XYZ file of C-alpha atoms in Angstrom:
395
model
C 18.278 3.553 -7.633
C 17.020 6.442 -6.060
C 13.905 5.944 -4.271
C 11.005 7.916 -6.111
C 7.970 6.161 -4.876
C 6.242 6.170 -8.010
C 8.308 7.906 -10.720
C 9.189 4.509 -12.368
C 9.820 3.401 -15.846
C 6.646 1.679 -17.819
C 4.365 4.197 -15.910
C 2.907 6.551 -18.291
C 0.861 9.798 -16.990
C -1.806 11.219 -19.532
C -2.642 15.167 -18.084
C -6.317 15.308 -17.417
C -8.286 18.466 -18.116
C -7.543 20.962 -15.680
C -9.295 20.727 -12.239
C -10.733 24.149 -12.132
C -12.829 23.635 -8.854
C -9.515 23.673 -7.017
C -9.224 27.364 -7.597
C -12.654 28.275 -6.655
C -12.444 30.129 -3.298
C -15.371 28.393 -1.562
C -13.450 25.304 -1.200
C -12.339 25.451 2.647
C -8.431 25.357 3.125
C -6.814 23.470 6.130
C -3.359 24.777 6.633
C -0.997 22.781 9.246
C 2.357 22.401 10.418
C 4.355 20.227 12.560
C 3.046 22.175 15.862
C -0.149 20.556 14.875
C 0.557 16.998 15.608
C -0.573 15.162 18.433
C 2.396 13.375 19.789
C 0.371 10.713 22.177
C -3.190 9.135 21.978
C -4.722 6.650 23.879
C -7.847 4.439 23.997
C -9.811 5.283 26.824
C -10.611 1.983 29.180
C -13.845 0.748 28.378
C -13.508 -2.382 26.249
C -12.233 -1.951 23.091
C -14.112 1.290 22.282
C -12.809 4.661 21.675
C -14.372 7.500 23.492
C -14.378 10.658 21.754
C -11.666 12.850 23.500
C -10.856 16.512 22.630
C -11.041 16.600 18.854
C -7.983 18.264 17.175
C -8.194 20.955 14.451
C -7.995 18.214 12.057
C -10.694 15.869 13.381
C -13.015 18.862 13.778
C -12.663 19.825 10.383
C -13.047 16.387 8.929
C -15.845 15.032 10.978
C -18.095 18.247 10.951
C -17.687 18.750 7.346
C -18.162 15.044 6.375
C -21.439 15.115 8.531
C -22.213 18.031 6.702
C -21.846 16.302 3.325
C -24.184 13.343 4.408
C -26.982 15.800 5.873
C -26.959 17.224 2.200
C -27.491 14.030 0.700
C -24.473 13.786 -1.610
C -23.700 10.061 -0.418
C -25.239 7.176 -2.242
C -26.782 6.159 1.070
C -26.983 7.393 4.461
C -24.497 5.859 6.839
C -26.135 5.057 10.379
C -24.502 2.798 13.074
C -23.521 -0.354 11.384
C -24.103 -3.715 12.914
C -20.730 -4.787 14.372
C -19.126 -7.769 16.512
C -15.746 -9.032 17.314
C -15.149 -12.363 15.884
C -14.192 -14.968 18.969
C -10.376 -15.727 18.480
C -6.796 -14.286 19.021
C -7.214 -12.019 15.808
C -10.138 -10.359 17.337
C -11.415 -9.462 14.123
C -14.163 -6.396 13.629
C -16.770 -7.549 11.292
C -19.408 -5.082 10.347
C -22.401 -5.492 7.978
C -22.703 -2.699 5.156
C -24.885 -4.268 2.729
C -25.403 -0.978 0.601
C -21.917 -0.307 -0.176
C -22.091 -3.648 -1.712
C -25.149 -2.815 -3.775
C -24.670 0.978 -4.111
C -20.713 1.438 -5.053
C -19.328 2.645 -8.351
C -18.389 -0.188 -10.629
C -14.508 -0.539 -10.116
C -12.440 0.653 -13.266
C -11.002 -2.407 -15.298
C -7.435 -2.731 -14.169
C -5.005 -5.012 -16.221
C -1.461 -3.976 -14.683
C 0.119 -2.478 -11.558
C 1.818 -0.016 -13.762
C -1.197 0.891 -15.681
C -1.356 4.423 -16.721
C -3.839 7.249 -15.873
C -6.531 7.697 -18.478
C -8.680 10.912 -18.263
C -11.488 9.619 -20.154
C -11.956 7.119 -17.175
C -13.765 8.019 -13.964
C -11.075 10.146 -11.673
C -11.029 12.558 -9.313
C -10.960 15.615 -11.644
C -14.715 14.837 -12.639
C -16.178 15.015 -8.951
C -18.989 17.354 -8.299
C -17.103 20.402 -5.960
C -19.770 19.904 -3.535
C -17.986 16.507 -2.932
C -14.829 18.258 -1.560
C -14.502 18.856 2.270
C -11.511 20.858 2.365
C -8.145 21.077 0.697
C -4.932 20.525 2.944
C -1.926 21.755 2.797
C 1.257 22.075 4.906
C 2.591 25.682 5.503
C 5.849 26.543 4.170
C 6.495 22.595 2.960
C 8.757 21.071 0.492
C 9.576 17.351 0.691
C 13.243 17.553 1.799
C 13.710 13.660 1.056
C 16.853 13.526 -1.225
C 17.620 10.100 -2.740
C 20.891 9.000 -4.508
C 21.496 10.014 -8.088
C 19.432 7.795 -10.700
C 21.056 5.654 -13.038
C 18.176 5.671 -15.204
C 17.110 9.108 -16.472
C 13.460 8.611 -17.017
C 12.839 8.545 -13.298
C 12.176 11.330 -11.615
C 14.391 12.359 -8.396
C 12.681 12.242 -5.160
C 13.789 15.643 -4.366
C 11.398 16.727 -6.964
C 8.439 15.466 -4.863
C 6.848 18.537 -3.631
C 5.025 18.051 -0.573
C 1.802 20.541 -1.890
C -1.760 20.272 -1.576
C -4.201 17.321 -1.224
C -7.993 17.398 -1.639
C -9.877 15.474 1.130
C -13.165 14.546 -0.591
C -15.918 11.962 0.479
C -15.934 8.604 -0.467
C -19.704 8.604 -1.693
C -20.062 4.791 -0.622
C -18.782 4.840 2.823
C -17.247 2.152 4.628
C -17.590 4.320 8.230
C -17.950 7.299 9.786
C -15.562 10.261 7.917
C -14.724 8.053 5.204
C -12.981 10.152 2.729
C -10.460 9.855 -0.082
C -7.132 11.787 0.022
C -6.058 12.757 -3.258
C -2.671 14.658 -3.883
C -2.426 17.237 -6.648
C -5.254 15.978 -8.381
C -4.778 17.696 -11.633
C -1.436 16.258 -12.043
C -3.085 12.904 -13.289
C -1.007 10.841 -11.227
C -1.602 6.878 -11.708
C -2.382 4.896 -8.347
C 1.189 4.468 -7.440
C 1.983 5.688 -4.270
C 3.940 8.652 -4.130
C 6.405 10.405 -1.213
C 4.070 13.174 -1.001
C 1.198 11.300 -0.905
C 2.673 8.883 1.654
C 4.038 11.724 3.834
C 0.514 13.397 3.616
C -1.200 9.933 4.981
C 1.188 9.693 7.705
C 0.857 13.427 8.836
C -3.043 12.897 8.642
C -2.822 10.083 11.211
C -0.447 12.677 13.418
C -3.072 15.364 12.953
C -5.709 13.247 14.402
C -6.246 13.173 18.565
C -8.176 9.986 17.748
C -6.828 6.331 17.655
C -9.651 5.552 15.821
C -8.568 7.396 12.770
C -6.611 5.215 10.124
C -4.973 5.950 6.351
C -4.799 3.338 3.948
C -3.696 2.517 0.062
C -4.521 -0.228 -2.365
C -2.634 -0.637 -5.009
C -3.680 -1.485 -8.779
C -3.975 -5.373 -8.635
C -5.001 -5.022 -5.001
C -8.511 -4.064 -5.311
C -7.831 -0.304 -6.068
C -11.032 0.650 -7.659
C -10.088 4.097 -9.536
C -6.543 4.220 -11.041
C -6.173 8.182 -9.873
C -3.726 8.536 -6.632
C -5.373 8.496 -3.649
C -5.685 7.260 -0.045
C -8.494 6.226 2.046
C -8.587 7.531 5.430
C -11.959 6.688 8.041
C -12.535 6.344 11.733
C -13.393 2.940 12.899
C -14.108 3.135 16.738
C -12.381 -0.330 17.755
C -9.172 -1.494 18.240
C -7.293 -3.550 15.815
C -4.688 -6.179 16.585
C -1.872 -4.832 14.199
C -1.588 -1.943 16.544
C -0.170 -3.780 19.444
C 1.215 -7.042 17.756
C 4.537 -7.924 18.471
C 7.152 -7.011 15.698
C 10.722 -8.282 14.768
C 13.509 -5.954 13.950
C 14.739 -6.340 10.179
C 16.719 -2.889 9.836
C 15.451 -0.956 12.793
C 17.567 2.054 11.882
C 15.335 2.551 8.691
C 12.419 1.817 10.922
C 11.942 -1.587 9.209
C 10.430 -4.555 10.931
C 8.618 -7.714 10.535
C 4.967 -8.143 11.391
C 5.250 -11.876 11.720
C 1.661 -12.653 12.865
C -0.790 -13.706 10.487
C -1.224 -11.816 8.001
C 2.532 -11.437 7.775
C 3.668 -8.204 6.729
C 6.336 -5.610 6.520
C 6.035 -2.900 9.102
C 7.644 0.543 9.423
C 7.353 2.804 12.675
C 7.737 6.549 13.191
C 6.969 9.252 15.695
C 7.051 11.986 13.554
C 10.512 13.638 14.148
C 12.296 12.063 11.004
C 9.738 11.447 8.606
C 11.886 11.680 5.517
C 13.853 8.674 6.492
C 10.917 6.573 6.997
C 8.936 7.649 3.926
C 12.126 7.207 1.888
C 12.892 3.727 3.216
C 8.914 2.827 2.347
C 9.303 4.068 -0.916
C 12.106 2.232 -1.670
C 10.063 -1.126 -0.996
C 6.848 0.277 -2.727
C 8.706 1.220 -5.923
C 10.230 -2.163 -5.631
C 7.207 -3.925 -5.676
C 5.896 -2.015 -8.582
C 9.162 -2.708 -10.564
C 8.511 -6.522 -9.764
C 4.921 -6.050 -10.636
C 3.713 -7.332 -6.968
C 0.340 -5.752 -5.829
C 0.351 -4.474 -2.356
C -1.907 -2.807 0.491
C -0.629 -0.179 3.276
C -2.376 0.563 6.285
C -1.376 3.366 8.737
C -2.515 3.679 12.247
C -1.148 4.536 15.694
C 0.181 1.874 17.450
C 2.830 0.964 20.029
C 6.495 0.887 19.264
C 8.385 -2.070 17.935
C 8.917 -5.137 19.975
C 6.634 -6.676 22.439
C 3.860 -4.166 23.577
C 2.673 -4.096 26.821
C -0.963 -4.946 27.696
C -2.924 -2.717 27.955
C -1.194 -0.668 25.923
C -0.243 2.988 27.247
C -0.260 6.127 25.267
C 0.972 5.908 21.557
C 3.301 8.183 20.497
C 3.785 6.794 16.899
C 2.504 5.624 13.928
C 2.825 2.094 12.311
C 2.635 1.627 8.823
C 2.251 -2.117 7.429
C 3.048 -3.060 4.093
C 1.472 -6.590 2.834
C 2.538 -7.620 -0.872
C 0.047 -9.862 -2.265
C -1.056 -11.523 -5.214
C -2.512 -9.316 -7.859
C -6.033 -9.820 -8.410
C -7.121 -8.409 -11.969
C -10.399 -8.431 -13.668
C -13.838 -8.575 -11.671
C -13.115 -11.344 -9.174
C -14.796 -10.758 -5.894
C -15.486 -13.001 -2.857
C -19.018 -13.348 -1.855
C -18.369 -12.416 2.031
C -15.567 -9.466 1.528
C -12.879 -8.806 -0.687
C -9.565 -8.510 0.812
C -7.874 -5.250 0.572
C -6.395 -2.732 2.781
C -9.580 -3.007 5.839
C -9.310 -6.827 5.781
C -5.528 -7.185 6.216
C -5.642 -5.096 8.958
C -8.504 -6.798 10.686
C -11.447 -4.622 9.647
C -14.074 -6.731 7.967
C -16.849 -5.056 6.055
C -19.498 -7.628 4.902
C -22.014 -7.519 1.931
C -24.519 -9.887 3.391
C -26.305 -10.837 6.511
C -25.626 -14.550 6.383
C -21.667 -14.102 6.059
C -21.663 -11.480 8.500
C -23.478 -13.732 11.261
C -22.098 -16.968 10.362
C -18.291 -16.447 9.729
C -15.792 -17.719 12.071
C -12.100 -16.602 12.612
C -10.724 -19.908 10.577
C -13.067 -18.735 7.660
C -11.494 -15.378 7.397
C -7.889 -16.539 7.627
C -9.082 -19.128 4.696
C -10.169 -16.135 2.449
C -7.257 -13.816 3.093
C -4.548 -16.803 2.853
C -5.510 -16.925 -0.830
C -4.435 -13.650 -1.430
C -0.966 -13.889 0.246
C 2.422 -14.359 -1.130
C 3.747 -18.030 -0.852
C 6.099 -18.192 2.239
C 9.087 -18.987 0.183
C 8.124 -15.816 -2.110
C 7.788 -13.658 0.790
C 10.688 -14.525 2.639
C 12.919 -13.981 -0.420
C 11.532 -10.358 -0.856
C 12.206 -9.945 2.748
C 16.234 -10.922 2.379
C 16.283 -8.443 -0.522
C 14.684 -5.529 1.026
C 16.753 -5.989 4.146
C 19.972 -5.936 1.657
C 18.084 -3.019 -0.217
C 17.612 -0.657 3.144
C 20.890 -1.482 4.403
C 22.852 -0.506 1.204
C 21.272 3.109 1.297
């Protein structure tokens, strides 16, 4: 089966009304190419803090535009410095208190299936006010060159048809952290929240465009606390290191960039230094497509990190990006933890809390207990691991 990263049988799309605002000339356009990638970044030595270094063109455009929107009062609340502390223990969880996000964020849509189709009548990013758009990003002269094997199932779209086109970068009106934005590929296409090759590649390239290791990108599938069924990724700056960036890995199919992240919470890890993105995107797409076919929810987290293996400490400059994929138990309906929901941030080690009591009293063991409830049983994870090794070796 060709890896289409989202073009699967049973996923129906319903085209929305035309997103006319993307044609208006006042929208800022951010054009980039491979020469804009920052090949090495590093955390400056001062505890775990990231001191602002020389900003890239991407950082300047995103941070200035985001701050401007905040000053204009376009968010649901003003985001100042959040109370933050590092939980004692080897995992070094970054705990933050963000009460207003818990109170003011938009009510999540009702999600019943990981393959749920796009519904233009529900809230989607074609309905936002144009003032919420920070910029439109597009890679110059870019067409995704990923080529898959011919599909045996004609209802599927071949990977080669995945255009690496434009994406809107819009504010998340209920921000988690500084610069919290949503990357929305081709919004007028009405794509459901199923990862596409173009979206994944834009996400990886966004991390390479930043000069700051503090910039991260993530994806929640349906059933993994995605709150809007319209294809999007999250991007934001977190001014603290995360353990997954330097945690040791074990090789699974290293020639395809596929590794195991054995430490809790166990996940699959891909690594790239950006020189052959089509291979890594193809590998990740095959895995996430397979998860959707199996109706398994999943979260992805994209961050700068050290190469696979045992990372030296303290870490040197980081030339590459780690992409971690966590298959997990699906969560449908209005189920919510009192302390925090388990989505892309929490699995990566960033814990936004909704209330002061949990924020001040929680321990590392408490966090692991909450997260464990959403992880696949060990036997099921190991079965997936063996199947994915076989799958990636065969293409």
